[in-house]
Coordinates of C-alpha atoms in Angstrom, one line a residue:
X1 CA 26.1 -59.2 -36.2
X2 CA 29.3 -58.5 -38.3
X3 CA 29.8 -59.0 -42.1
X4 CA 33.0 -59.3 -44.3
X5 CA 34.1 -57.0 -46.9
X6 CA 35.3 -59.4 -49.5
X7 CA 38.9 -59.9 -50.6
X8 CA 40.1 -58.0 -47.3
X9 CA 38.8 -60.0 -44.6
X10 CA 37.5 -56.8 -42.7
X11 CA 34.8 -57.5 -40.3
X12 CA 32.9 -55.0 -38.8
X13 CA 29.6 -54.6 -36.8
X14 CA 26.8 -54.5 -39.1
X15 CA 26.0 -50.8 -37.5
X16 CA 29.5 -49.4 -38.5
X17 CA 29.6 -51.3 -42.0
X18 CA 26.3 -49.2 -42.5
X19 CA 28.1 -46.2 -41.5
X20 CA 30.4 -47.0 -44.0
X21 CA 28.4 -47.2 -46.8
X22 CA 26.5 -44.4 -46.3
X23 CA 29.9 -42.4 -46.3
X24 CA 31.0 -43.9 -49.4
X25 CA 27.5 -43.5 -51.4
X26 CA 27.7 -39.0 -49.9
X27 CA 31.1 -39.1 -51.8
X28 CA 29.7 -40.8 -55.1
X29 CA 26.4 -39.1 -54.9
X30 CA 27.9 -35.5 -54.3
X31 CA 30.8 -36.5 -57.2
X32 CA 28.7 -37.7 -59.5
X33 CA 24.8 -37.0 -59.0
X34 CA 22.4 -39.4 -58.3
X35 CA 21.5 -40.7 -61.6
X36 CA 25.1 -41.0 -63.0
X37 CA 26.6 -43.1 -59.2
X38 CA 26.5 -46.4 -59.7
X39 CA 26.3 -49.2 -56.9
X40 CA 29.6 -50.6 -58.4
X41 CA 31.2 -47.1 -57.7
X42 CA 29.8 -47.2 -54.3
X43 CA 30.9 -50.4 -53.2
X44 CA 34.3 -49.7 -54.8
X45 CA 34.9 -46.8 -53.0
X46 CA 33.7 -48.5 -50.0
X47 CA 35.8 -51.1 -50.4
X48 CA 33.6 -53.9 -50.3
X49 CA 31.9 -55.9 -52.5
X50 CA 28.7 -55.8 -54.4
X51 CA 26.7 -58.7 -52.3
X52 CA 27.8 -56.6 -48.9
X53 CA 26.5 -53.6 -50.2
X54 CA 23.2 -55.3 -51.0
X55 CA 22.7 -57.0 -47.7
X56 CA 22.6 -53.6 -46.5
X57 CA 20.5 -51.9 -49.2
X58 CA 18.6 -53.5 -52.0
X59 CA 18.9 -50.7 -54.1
X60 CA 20.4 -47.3 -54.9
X61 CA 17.4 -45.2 -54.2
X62 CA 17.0 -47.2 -50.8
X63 CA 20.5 -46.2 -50.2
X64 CA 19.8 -42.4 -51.3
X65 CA 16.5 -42.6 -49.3
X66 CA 18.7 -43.8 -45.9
X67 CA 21.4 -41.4 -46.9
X68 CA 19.0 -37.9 -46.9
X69 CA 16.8 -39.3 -43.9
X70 CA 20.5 -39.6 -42.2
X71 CA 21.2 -36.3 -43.0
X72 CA 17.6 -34.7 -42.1
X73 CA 18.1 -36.5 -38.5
X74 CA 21.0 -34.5 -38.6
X75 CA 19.3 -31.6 -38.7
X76 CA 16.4 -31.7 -36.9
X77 CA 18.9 -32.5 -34.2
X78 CA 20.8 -29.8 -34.1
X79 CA 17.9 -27.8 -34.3
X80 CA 16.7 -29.4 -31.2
X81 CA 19.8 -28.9 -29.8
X82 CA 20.0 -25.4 -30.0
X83 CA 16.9 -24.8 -28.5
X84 CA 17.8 -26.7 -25.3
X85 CA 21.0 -25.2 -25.2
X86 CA 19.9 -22.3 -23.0
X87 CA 16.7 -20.8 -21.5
X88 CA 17.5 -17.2 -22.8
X89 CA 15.0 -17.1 -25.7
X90 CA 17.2 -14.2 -27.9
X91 CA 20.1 -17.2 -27.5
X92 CA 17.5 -19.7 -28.7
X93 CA 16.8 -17.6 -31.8
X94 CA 20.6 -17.1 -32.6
X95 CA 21.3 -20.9 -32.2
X96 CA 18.5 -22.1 -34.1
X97 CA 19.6 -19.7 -37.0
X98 CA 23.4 -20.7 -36.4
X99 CA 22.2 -24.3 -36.5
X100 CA 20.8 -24.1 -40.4
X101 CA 24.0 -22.2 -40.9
X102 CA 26.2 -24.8 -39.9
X103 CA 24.5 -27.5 -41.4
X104 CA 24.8 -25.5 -44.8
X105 CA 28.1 -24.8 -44.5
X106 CA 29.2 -28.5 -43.1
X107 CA 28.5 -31.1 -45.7
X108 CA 27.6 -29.1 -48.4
X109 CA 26.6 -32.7 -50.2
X110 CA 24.2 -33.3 -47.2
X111 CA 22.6 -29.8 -47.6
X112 CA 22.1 -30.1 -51.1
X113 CA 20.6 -33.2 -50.8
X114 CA 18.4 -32.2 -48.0
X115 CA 17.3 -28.4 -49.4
X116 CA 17.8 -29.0 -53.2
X117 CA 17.4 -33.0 -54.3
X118 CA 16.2 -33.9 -57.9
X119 CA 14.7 -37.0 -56.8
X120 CA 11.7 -34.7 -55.0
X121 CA 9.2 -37.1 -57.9
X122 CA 10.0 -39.9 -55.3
X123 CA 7.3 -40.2 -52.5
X124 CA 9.9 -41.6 -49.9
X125 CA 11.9 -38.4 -50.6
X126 CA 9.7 -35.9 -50.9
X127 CA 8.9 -37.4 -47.4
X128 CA 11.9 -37.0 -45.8
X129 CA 12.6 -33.8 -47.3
X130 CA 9.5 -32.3 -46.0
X131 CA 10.4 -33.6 -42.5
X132 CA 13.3 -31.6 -42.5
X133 CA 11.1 -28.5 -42.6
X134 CA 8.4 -29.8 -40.6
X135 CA 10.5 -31.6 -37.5
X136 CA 12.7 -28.3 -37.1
X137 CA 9.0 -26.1 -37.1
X138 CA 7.5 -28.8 -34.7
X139 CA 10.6 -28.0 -32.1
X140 CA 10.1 -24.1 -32.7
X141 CA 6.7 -23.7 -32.6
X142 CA 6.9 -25.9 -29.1
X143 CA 9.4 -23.6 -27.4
X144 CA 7.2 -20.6 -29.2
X145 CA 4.3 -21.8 -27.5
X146 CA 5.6 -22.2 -24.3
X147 CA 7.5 -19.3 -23.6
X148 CA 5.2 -16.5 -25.5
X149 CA 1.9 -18.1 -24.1
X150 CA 0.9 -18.4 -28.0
X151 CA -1.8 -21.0 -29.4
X152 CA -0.5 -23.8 -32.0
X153 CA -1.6 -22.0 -35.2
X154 CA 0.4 -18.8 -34.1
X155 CA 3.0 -20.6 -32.9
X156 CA 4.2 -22.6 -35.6
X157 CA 2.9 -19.7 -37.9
X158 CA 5.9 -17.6 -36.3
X159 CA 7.9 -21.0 -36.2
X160 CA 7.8 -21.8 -40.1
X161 CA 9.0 -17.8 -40.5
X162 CA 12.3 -18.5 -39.1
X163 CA 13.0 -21.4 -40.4
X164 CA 12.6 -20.2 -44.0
X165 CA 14.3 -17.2 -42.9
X166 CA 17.3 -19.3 -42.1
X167 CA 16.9 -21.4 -44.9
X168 CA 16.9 -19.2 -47.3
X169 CA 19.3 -16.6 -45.8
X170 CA 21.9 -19.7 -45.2
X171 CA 21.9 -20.9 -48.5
X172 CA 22.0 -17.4 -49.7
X173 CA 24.9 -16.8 -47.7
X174 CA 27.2 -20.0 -49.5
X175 CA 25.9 -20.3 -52.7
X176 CA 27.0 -16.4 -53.0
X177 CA 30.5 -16.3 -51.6
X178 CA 29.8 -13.7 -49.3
X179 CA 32.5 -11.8 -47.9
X180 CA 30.2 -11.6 -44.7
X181 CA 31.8 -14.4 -41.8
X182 CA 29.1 -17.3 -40.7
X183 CA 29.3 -15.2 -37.2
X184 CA 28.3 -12.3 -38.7
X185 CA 25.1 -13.8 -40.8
X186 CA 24.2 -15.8 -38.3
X187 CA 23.7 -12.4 -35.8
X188 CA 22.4 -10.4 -38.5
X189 CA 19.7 -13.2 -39.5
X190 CA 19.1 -13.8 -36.0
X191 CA 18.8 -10.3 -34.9
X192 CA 15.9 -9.7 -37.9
X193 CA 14.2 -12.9 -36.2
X194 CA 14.5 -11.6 -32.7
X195 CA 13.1 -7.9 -33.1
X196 CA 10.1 -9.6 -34.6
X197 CA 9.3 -12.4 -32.1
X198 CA 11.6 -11.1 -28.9
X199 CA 9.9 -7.9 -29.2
X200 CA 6.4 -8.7 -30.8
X201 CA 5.4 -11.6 -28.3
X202 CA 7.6 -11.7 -25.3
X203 CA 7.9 -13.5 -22.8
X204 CA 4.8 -14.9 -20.9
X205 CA 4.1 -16.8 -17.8
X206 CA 0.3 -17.0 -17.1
X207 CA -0.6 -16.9 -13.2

């Protein structure tokens, strides 16, 4: 299915005019804020028109709402990533850790609206924000669990540790200017995280 951006005559797949828009709505909403963007700036800056912008999304929170699930998919993939990335376990830690980093220090719009959204009063984002903490525990604690022999509870227990570690120490890291390079926070973060779990629980294969 394709649809037409009025007054140009550009038609693209209904996947990529999605894309679009959600591009163009990250630039208004991290310009402007949420409750000052307006569909009209959106769809201008998309350069469609109005109606296009509604067959895709009835309204501006649905369009927030598609926008910071987008972005927590984002996440949680990286996340994911990282962890299948290699079987060494200290890697693991240091790629999970350099995956909040980065996704701090990308998009800073995306991370905001992830970590720090003033729309948190809205059920469907308070949703989607929380999946962004729980989705990236769920992988941990899994890996946690299988390598260090550990029941659920402990598991994710140790798993919800580093991800607020590298939560918070990410954000820390960028809303502070730190003269300190993303390598170097990212091994520093990562290094506290492994001493604790490399060399609290390691390694375990039951016979």
């Amino acid at each position: 299915m394709t649809d037409t951006a009025h007054g140009k005559g550009v038609r693209l797949p209904r996947t990529q005019r999605r894309a679009q828009l959600l591009t163009a709505a990250q630039q208004v909403f991290a310009a402007n804020g949420y409750h000052s963007a307006a569909m009209d700036d959106i769809a201008e800056h998309a350069g469609v028109s109005k109606p296009v912008l509604y067959q895709h999304f009835p309204g501006k929170l649905d369009l927030y709402i598609a926008l910071l699930e987008s972005h927590v998919d984002d996440l949680v993939r990286a996340v994911e990533g990282a962890l299948a990335s290699t079987t060494d376990n200290k890697q693991r830690v240091q790629n999970a850790v350099g995956a909040f980093f980065d996704f701090v220090n990308g998009d800073v719009g995306a991370f905001r609206m992830v970590f720090e959204s003033d729309l948190r009063g809205e059920p469907d984002v308070q949703r989607a924000v929380d999946r962004a903490t729980t989705a990236t525990v769920d992988a941990i604690a899994k890996t946690i669990m299988s390598d260090a022999g550990l029941d659920a509870e402990r598991a994710r227990l140790l798993a919800v540790g580093l991800v607020g570690m590298s939560q918070v120490s990410a954000r820390y890291w960028l809303d502070h200017g730190s003269d300190v390079s993303r390598d170097d926070a990212v091994r520093l973060t990562s290094t506290l995280a492994w001493r604790g779990i490399g060399a609290g629980f390691p390694l375990h294969h039951p016979l």
